[in-house]
PDB file of C-alpha atoms and ligand atoms in Angstrom:
ATOM      1  CA  MET P  29     -71.269 -74.028  44.979  1.00 73.00           C
ATOM      2  CA  SER P  30     -70.733 -77.629  46.106  1.00 90.00           C
ATOM      3  CA  GLN P  31     -72.978 -78.816  48.958  1.00 96.00           C
ATOM      4  CA  TYR P  32     -71.798 -80.892  51.894  1.00 98.00           C
ATOM      5  CA  GLN P  33     -74.319 -82.977  53.799  1.00 98.00           C
ATOM      6  CA  ILE P  34     -72.843 -84.052  57.137  1.00 98.00           C
ATOM      7  CA  ALA P  35     -74.178 -87.005  59.129  1.00 98.00           C
ATOM      8  CA  VAL P  36     -74.105 -86.131  62.841  1.00 99.00           C
ATOM      9  CA  ILE P  37     -73.816 -89.009  65.300  1.00 99.00           C
ATOM     10  CA  VAL P  38     -74.409 -88.007  68.910  1.00 98.00           C
ATOM     11  CA  GLY P  39     -73.346 -90.614  71.462  1.00 98.00           C
ATOM     12  CA  SER P  40     -76.016 -89.713  74.027  1.00 98.00           C
ATOM     13  CA  LEU P  41     -79.745 -90.424  74.005  1.00 98.00           C
ATOM     14  CA  ARG P  42     -80.384 -88.143  76.976  1.00 98.00           C
ATOM     15  CA  ARG P  43     -83.113 -85.546  76.365  1.00 97.00           C
ATOM     16  CA  GLU P  44     -81.028 -82.658  77.721  1.00 97.00           C
ATOM     17  CA  SER P  45     -77.752 -83.995  76.327  1.00 98.00           C
ATOM     18  CA  PHE P  46     -74.889 -81.486  76.391  1.00 98.00           C
ATOM     19  CA  ASN P  47     -73.406 -83.310  73.423  1.00 98.00           C
ATOM     20  CA  ARG P  48     -76.539 -82.870  71.313  1.00 98.00           C
ATOM     21  CA  LYS P  49     -76.576 -79.186  72.264  1.00 98.00           C
ATOM     22  CA  LEU P  50     -72.926 -78.943  71.289  1.00 98.00           C
ATOM     23  CA  ALA P  51     -73.615 -80.607  67.922  1.00 98.00           C
ATOM     24  CA  GLU P  52     -76.463 -78.175  67.254  1.00 98.00           C
ATOM     25  CA  ALA P  53     -74.407 -75.151  68.287  1.00 98.00           C
ATOM     26  CA  MET P  54     -71.449 -76.256  66.152  1.00 98.00           C
ATOM     27  CA  ALA P  55     -73.685 -76.407  63.071  1.00 98.00           C
ATOM     28  CA  ASN P  56     -74.247 -72.672  63.482  1.00 98.00           C
ATOM     29  CA  LEU P  57     -70.491 -72.097  63.075  1.00 98.00           C
ATOM     30  CA  ALA P  58     -70.367 -73.842  59.687  1.00 98.00           C
ATOM     31  CA  PRO P  59     -70.615 -72.130  56.292  1.00 98.00           C
ATOM     32  CA  SER P  60     -73.907 -72.216  54.399  1.00 98.00           C
ATOM     33  CA  GLU P  61     -72.837 -74.966  51.992  1.00 98.00           C
ATOM     34  CA  PHE P  62     -72.692 -77.348  54.966  1.00 98.00           C
ATOM     35  CA  THR P  63     -75.919 -78.980  56.208  1.00 98.00           C
ATOM     36  CA  PHE P  64     -76.148 -81.287  59.209  1.00 98.00           C
ATOM     37  CA  GLN P  65     -78.433 -84.302  59.590  1.00 98.00           C
ATOM     38  CA  HIS P  66     -78.714 -85.899  63.026  1.00 98.00           C
ATOM     39  CA  LEU P  67     -78.903 -89.688  62.749  1.00 98.00           C
ATOM     40  CA  ASP P  68     -81.326 -91.466  65.090  1.00 97.00           C
ATOM     41  CA  ILE P  69     -79.248 -94.149  66.779  1.00 98.00           C
ATOM     42  CA  GLY P  70     -81.698 -94.620  69.660  1.00 98.00           C
ATOM     43  CA  GLU P  71     -84.079 -96.642  67.472  1.00 97.00           C
ATOM     44  CA  LEU P  72     -81.494 -99.229  66.476  1.00 98.00           C
ATOM     45  CA  PRO P  73     -81.786-102.779  67.817  1.00 98.00           C
ATOM     46  CA  LEU P  74     -78.804-104.258  69.609  1.00 98.00           C
ATOM     47  CA  TYR P  75     -76.428-105.493  66.934  1.00 98.00           C
ATOM     48  CA  ASN P  76     -76.768-109.228  66.312  1.00 98.00           C
ATOM     49  CA  GLN P  77     -74.816-110.834  63.484  1.00 98.00           C
ATOM     50  CA  ASP P  78     -77.728-113.229  62.885  1.00 98.00           C
ATOM     51  CA  ASP P  79     -79.704-110.261  61.503  1.00 98.00           C
ATOM     52  CA  ASP P  80     -77.131-109.299  58.857  1.00 97.00           C
ATOM     53  CA  ALA P  81     -79.229-110.831  56.065  1.00 95.00           C
ATOM     54  CA  SER P  82     -82.426-109.039  57.136  1.00 97.00           C
ATOM     55  CA  PRO P  83     -81.517-105.720  58.782  1.00 97.00           C
ATOM     56  CA  ALA P  84     -84.215-103.704  60.557  1.00 98.00           C
ATOM     57  CA  ALA P  85     -85.631-100.657  58.789  1.00 98.00           C
ATOM     58  CA  SER P  86     -83.799 -98.400  61.269  1.00 98.00           C
ATOM     59  CA  VAL P  87     -80.492-100.037  60.321  1.00 98.00           C
ATOM     60  CA  GLN P  88     -81.165 -99.654  56.607  1.00 98.00           C
ATOM     61  CA  ARG P  89     -82.033 -95.990  57.182  1.00 98.00           C
ATOM     62  CA  LEU P  90     -78.837 -95.419  59.163  1.00 98.00           C
ATOM     63  CA  LYS P  91     -76.710 -96.949  56.433  1.00 98.00           C
ATOM     64  CA  ALA P  92     -78.498 -95.019  53.668  1.00 98.00           C
ATOM     65  CA  ASP P  93     -78.013 -91.727  55.517  1.00 98.00           C
ATOM     66  CA  ILE P  94     -74.302 -92.381  56.009  1.00 98.00           C
ATOM     67  CA  ARG P  95     -73.919 -93.458  52.380  1.00 98.00           C
ATOM     68  CA  THR P  96     -75.327 -90.173  51.096  1.00 98.00           C
ATOM     69  CA  ALA P  97     -73.396 -88.021  53.589  1.00 98.00           C
ATOM     70  CA  ARG P  98     -70.150 -86.413  52.433  1.00 98.00           C
ATOM     71  CA  GLY P  99     -68.761 -86.180  55.948  1.00 98.00           C
ATOM     72  CA  LEU P 100     -69.296 -87.321  59.530  1.00 98.00           C
ATOM     73  CA  LEU P 101     -69.427 -85.461  62.819  1.00 99.00           C
ATOM     74  CA  PHE P 102     -69.201 -87.536  66.009  1.00 99.00           C
ATOM     75  CA  VAL P 103     -70.115 -85.709  69.215  1.00 98.00           C
ATOM     76  CA  THR P 104     -69.962 -87.997  72.184  1.00 98.00           C
ATOM     77  CA  PRO P 105     -69.851 -88.139  75.959  1.00 98.00           C
ATOM     78  CA  GLU P 106     -67.404 -90.364  77.782  1.00 98.00           C
ATOM     79  CA  TYR P 107     -68.914 -93.324  79.646  1.00 98.00           C
ATOM     80  CA  ASN P 108     -66.579 -95.109  82.044  1.00 97.00           C
ATOM     81  CA  ARG P 109     -63.525 -93.870  80.179  1.00 97.00           C
ATOM     82  CA  SER P 110     -64.754 -95.067  76.780  1.00 98.00           C
ATOM     83  CA  ILE P 111     -67.527 -94.401  74.271  1.00 98.00           C
ATOM     84  CA  PRO P 112     -71.170 -95.107  75.194  1.00 98.00           C
ATOM     85  CA  GLY P 113     -72.569 -98.482  74.147  1.00 98.00           C
ATOM     86  CA  VAL P 114     -75.251 -96.844  71.994  1.00 98.00           C
ATOM     87  CA  LEU P 115     -72.552 -95.249  69.866  1.00 99.00           C
ATOM     88  CA  LYS P 116     -70.574 -98.479  69.474  1.00 99.00           C
ATOM     89  CA  ASN P 117     -73.809-100.260  68.565  1.00 99.00           C
ATOM     90  CA  ALA P 118     -74.469 -97.770  65.763  1.00 99.00           C
ATOM     91  CA  ILE P 119     -70.907 -97.989  64.486  1.00 99.00           C
ATOM     92  CA  ASP P 120     -71.075-101.785  64.434  1.00 98.00           C
ATOM     93  CA  HIS P 121     -74.410-101.798  62.572  1.00 98.00           C
ATOM     94  CA  ALA P 122     -73.122 -99.543  59.807  1.00 98.00           C
ATOM     95  CA  SER P 123     -69.934-101.595  59.457  1.00 98.00           C
ATOM     96  CA  ARG P 124     -71.711-104.825  58.548  1.00 98.00           C
ATOM     97  CA  PRO P 125     -72.335-107.265  56.816  1.00 97.00           C
ATOM     98  CA  TYR P 126     -68.640-107.902  56.232  1.00 96.00           C
ATOM     99  CA  GLY P 127     -67.493-106.018  53.148  1.00 97.00           C
ATOM    100  CA  GLN P 128     -70.537-103.718  53.178  1.00 98.00           C
ATOM    101  CA  SER P 129     -69.415-101.082  55.670  1.00 98.00           C
ATOM    102  CA  VAL P 130     -70.614 -97.586  54.782  1.00 98.00           C
ATOM    103  CA  TRP P 131     -67.976 -95.797  56.864  1.00 98.00           C
ATOM    104  CA  ALA P 132     -64.863 -96.106  54.733  1.00 98.00           C
ATOM    105  CA  GLY P 133     -63.496 -92.901  53.243  1.00 98.00           C
ATOM    106  CA  LYS P 134     -65.974 -90.502  54.885  1.00 98.00           C
ATOM    107  CA  PRO P 135     -64.046 -87.602  56.425  1.00 98.00           C
ATOM    108  CA  ALA P 136     -64.864 -87.189  60.110  1.00 98.00           C
ATOM    109  CA  GLY P 137     -64.475 -84.893  63.066  1.00 98.00           C
ATOM    110  CA  VAL P 138     -64.658 -85.914  66.712  1.00 98.00           C
ATOM    111  CA  LEU P 139     -65.919 -83.684  69.517  1.00 98.00           C
ATOM    112  CA  GLY P 140     -67.174 -84.303  73.015  1.00 98.00           C
ATOM    113  CA  VAL P 141     -68.269 -82.589  76.182  1.00 98.00           C
ATOM    114  CA  SER P 142     -68.453 -84.125  79.638  1.00 97.00           C
ATOM    115  CA  VAL P 143     -68.806 -82.980  83.210  1.00 94.00           C
ATOM    116  CA  GLY P 144     -65.400 -84.501  84.001  1.00 92.00           C
ATOM    117  CA  ALA P 145     -62.188 -82.492  83.842  1.00 92.00           C
ATOM    118  CA  ILE P 146     -60.668 -84.445  80.937  1.00 93.00           C
ATOM    119  CA  GLY P 147     -63.587 -83.539  78.682  1.00 92.00           C
ATOM    120  CA  THR P 148     -64.053 -86.926  76.927  1.00 98.00           C
ATOM    121  CA  ALA P 149     -60.368 -87.272  76.016  1.00 98.00           C
ATOM    122  CA  LEU P 150     -60.316 -91.017  76.630  1.00 98.00           C
ATOM    123  CA  ALA P 151     -63.614 -91.636  74.847  1.00 98.00           C
ATOM    124  CA  GLN P 152     -62.301 -89.709  71.868  1.00 98.00           C
ATOM    125  CA  GLN P 153     -59.108 -91.749  71.773  1.00 98.00           C
ATOM    126  CA  HIS P 154     -61.119 -94.984  71.811  1.00 98.00           C
ATOM    127  CA  LEU P 155     -63.349 -93.646  69.069  1.00 98.00           C
ATOM    128  CA  ARG P 156     -60.336 -92.675  66.957  1.00 98.00           C
ATOM    129  CA  ASN P 157     -59.041 -96.215  67.261  1.00 98.00           C
ATOM    130  CA  ILE P 158     -62.309 -97.632  65.925  1.00 98.00           C
ATOM    131  CA  LEU P 159     -62.509 -95.077  63.112  1.00 98.00           C
ATOM    132  CA  ALA P 160     -58.947 -95.840  62.035  1.00 98.00           C
ATOM    133  CA  TYR P 161     -59.864 -99.496  61.619  1.00 98.00           C
ATOM    134  CA  LEU P 162     -62.973 -98.526  59.633  1.00 98.00           C
ATOM    135  CA  ASP P 163     -60.823 -96.440  57.252  1.00 98.00           C
ATOM    136  CA  VAL P 164     -62.418 -93.146  58.264  1.00 98.00           C
ATOM    137  CA  PRO P 165     -60.023 -90.206  57.753  1.00 98.00           C
ATOM    138  CA  THR P 166     -60.410 -88.286  61.014  1.00 98.00           C
ATOM    139  CA  LEU P 167     -59.289 -84.714  61.690  1.00 98.00           C
ATOM    140  CA  GLY P 168     -56.353 -84.917  64.094  1.00 98.00           C
ATOM    141  CA  GLN P 169     -55.953 -81.303  65.209  1.00 98.00           C
ATOM    142  CA  PRO P 170     -57.158 -79.343  66.932  1.00 97.00           C
ATOM    143  CA  GLU P 171     -58.403 -81.745  69.556  1.00 98.00           C
ATOM    144  CA  ALA P 172     -61.449 -80.468  71.434  1.00 97.00           C
ATOM    145  CA  PHE P 173     -61.932 -81.807  74.957  1.00 97.00           C
ATOM    146  CA  ILE P 174     -64.737 -79.737  76.377  1.00 97.00           C
ATOM    147  CA  GLN P 175     -65.918 -79.576  79.956  1.00 96.00           C
ATOM    148  CA  ALA P 176     -69.574 -78.734  80.576  1.00 96.00           C
ATOM    149  CA  LYS P 177     -69.461 -75.437  82.444  1.00 93.00           C
ATOM    150  CA  GLU P 178     -71.737 -72.480  83.008  1.00 94.00           C
ATOM    151  CA  GLY P 179     -71.554 -70.288  79.914  1.00 95.00           C
ATOM    152  CA  LEU P 180     -70.566 -73.007  77.433  1.00 97.00           C
ATOM    153  CA  PHE P 181     -73.801 -72.119  75.620  1.00 97.00           C
ATOM    154  CA  ASP P 182     -75.418 -68.709  75.486  1.00 97.00           C
ATOM    155  CA  GLU P 183     -79.147 -68.142  75.976  1.00 96.00           C
ATOM    156  CA  ALA P 184     -79.884 -68.798  72.303  1.00 97.00           C
ATOM    157  CA  GLY P 185     -78.069 -72.142  72.467  1.00 97.00           C
ATOM    158  CA  ASN P 186     -75.030 -70.946  70.540  1.00 98.00           C
ATOM    159  CA  ILE P 187     -71.459 -71.464  71.720  1.00 98.00           C
ATOM    160  CA  GLY P 188     -70.794 -69.006  74.543  1.00 97.00           C
ATOM    161  CA  ALA P 189     -68.253 -66.191  74.276  1.00 96.00           C
ATOM    162  CA  ASP P 190     -65.400 -67.956  76.134  1.00 94.00           C
ATOM    163  CA  SER P 191     -65.293 -70.953  73.773  1.00 96.00           C
ATOM    164  CA  ARG P 192     -66.407 -69.363  70.527  1.00 97.00           C
ATOM    165  CA  VAL P 193     -63.030 -68.440  69.051  1.00 98.00           C
ATOM    166  CA  PHE P 194     -61.557 -71.875  69.761  1.00 98.00           C
ATOM    167  CA  LEU P 195     -64.567 -73.797  68.449  1.00 98.00           C
ATOM    168  CA  GLN P 196     -64.871 -71.552  65.377  1.00 98.00           C
ATOM    169  CA  GLY P 197     -61.229 -72.449  64.683  1.00 98.00           C
ATOM    170  CA  TRP P 198     -62.093 -76.129  65.093  1.00 98.00           C
ATOM    171  CA  MET P 199     -65.004 -75.793  62.661  1.00 98.00           C
ATOM    172  CA  ASP P 200     -62.858 -73.979  60.089  1.00 98.00           C
ATOM    173  CA  ARG P 201     -60.316 -76.821  60.169  1.00 98.00           C
ATOM    174  CA  TYR P 202     -63.099 -79.416  59.991  1.00 98.00           C
ATOM    175  CA  VAL P 203     -64.655 -77.712  56.959  1.00 98.00           C
ATOM    176  CA  ALA P 204     -61.287 -77.693  55.185  1.00 98.00           C
ATOM    177  CA  TRP P 205     -60.751 -81.362  56.109  1.00 98.00           C
ATOM    178  CA  VAL P 206     -64.129 -82.406  54.706  1.00 98.00           C
ATOM    179  CA  LYS P 207     -63.557 -80.450  51.505  1.00 98.00           C
ATOM    180  CA  GLN P 208     -60.152 -82.070  51.108  1.00 98.00           C
ATOM    181  CA  HIS P 209     -61.395 -85.651  51.577  1.00 97.00           C
ATOM    182  CA  ALA P 210     -65.046 -85.725  50.485  1.00 96.00           C
ATOM    183  CA  VAL P 211     -65.929 -87.494  47.249  1.00 92.00           C
TER     184      VAL P 211
HETATM  185  C1  LIG C 323     -72.719 -94.481  82.579  1.00 91.45           C
HETATM  186  C2  LIG C 323     -71.988 -93.174  82.714  1.00 91.45           C
HETATM  187  C3  LIG C 323     -70.607 -93.156  82.742  1.00 91.45           C
HETATM  188  C4  LIG C 323     -69.906 -91.940  82.805  1.00 91.45           C
HETATM  189  N1  LIG C 323     -68.542 -91.951  82.754  1.00 91.45           N
HETATM  190  C5  LIG C 323     -67.879 -90.769  82.621  1.00 91.45           C
HETATM  191  C6  LIG C 323     -66.483 -90.764  82.335  1.00 91.45           C
HETATM  192  O1  LIG C 323     -65.833 -91.797  82.226  1.00 91.45           O
HETATM  193  N2  LIG C 323     -65.877 -89.563  82.180  1.00 91.45           N
HETATM  194  C7  LIG C 323     -66.566 -88.369  82.286  1.00 91.45           C
HETATM  195  O2  LIG C 323     -65.980 -87.322  82.127  1.00 91.45           O
HETATM  196  N3  LIG C 323     -67.891 -88.358  82.553  1.00 91.45           N
HETATM  197  C8  LIG C 323     -68.563 -89.525  82.701  1.00 91.45           C
HETATM  198  N4  LIG C 323     -69.927 -89.532  82.917  1.00 91.45           N
HETATM  199  C9  LIG C 323     -70.624 -88.245  83.092  1.00 91.45           C
HETATM  200  C10 LIG C 323     -70.996 -87.624  81.755  1.00 91.45           C
HETATM  201  O3  LIG C 323     -69.943 -86.775  81.362  1.00 91.45           O
HETATM  202  C11 LIG C 323     -72.285 -86.782  81.879  1.00 91.45           C
HETATM  203  O4  LIG C 323     -73.346 -87.618  82.281  1.00 91.45           O
HETATM  204  C12 LIG C 323     -72.606 -86.065  80.596  1.00 91.45           C
HETATM  205  O5  LIG C 323     -73.642 -85.135  80.853  1.00 91.45           O
HETATM  206  C13 LIG C 323     -73.044 -87.038  79.512  1.00 91.45           C
HETATM  207  O6  LIG C 323     -73.211 -86.379  78.287  1.00 91.45           O
HETATM  208  P1  LIG C 323     -74.649 -85.903  77.756  1.00 91.45           P
HETATM  209  O7  LIG C 323     -75.023 -84.670  78.571  1.00 91.45           O
HETATM  210  O8  LIG C 323     -74.441 -85.571  76.315  1.00 91.45           O
HETATM  211  O9  LIG C 323     -75.648 -87.000  77.960  1.00 91.45           O
HETATM  212  C14 LIG C 323     -70.629 -90.726  82.884  1.00 91.45           C
HETATM  213  C15 LIG C 323     -72.034 -90.764  82.878  1.00 91.45           C
HETATM  214  C16 LIG C 323     -72.704 -91.956  82.779  1.00 91.45           C
HETATM  215  C17 LIG C 323     -74.221 -91.951  82.724  1.00 91.45           C
END
């Protein structure tokens, strides 16, 4: 059976991040041939084009992990109606030096949870714009705009009963998307 290593990029560094919890809970909905590796974007320096010729070890690690991944899973909060700076910083790092982006062709899914009623919809649209430019084939439907509410997670940290059917459906589509596009 073919194995699919997925690089997970969470757009929040917060210890109790809902988005990290969501990413972890979603992994439990995936089939056994899928494994999920969380990338550490909190250690990255601020992107500076002057450093392109001598990238930090954390940048090299990020790019190596994306290179070996067969798919991407972005799970991000919305900050001021866009994506958090830490996420953009990571995306920029892995897109450079010019011509050496590691993003192109990696099938991706986009998810997000926020306390606001629109559930990261605008952040996700901004992220989709960036991913389109970087030639990342991104699952279009179903969209998942999730509001952080009591019961989103059960006591074991899995997706709670009210959201489980919808998010299992999302995962099933994501799995099919990755299998269709992964090299
Ligand atoms: C700088 C900042 C900007 C925010 N802007 C938005 C926003 O535009 N829309 C929204 O729904 N929530 C916004 N929030 C609230 C986040 O949804 C909330 O902090 C959420 O818990 C962040 O995700 P996390 O739990 O994964 O860290 C903002 C929070 C911060 C810290």
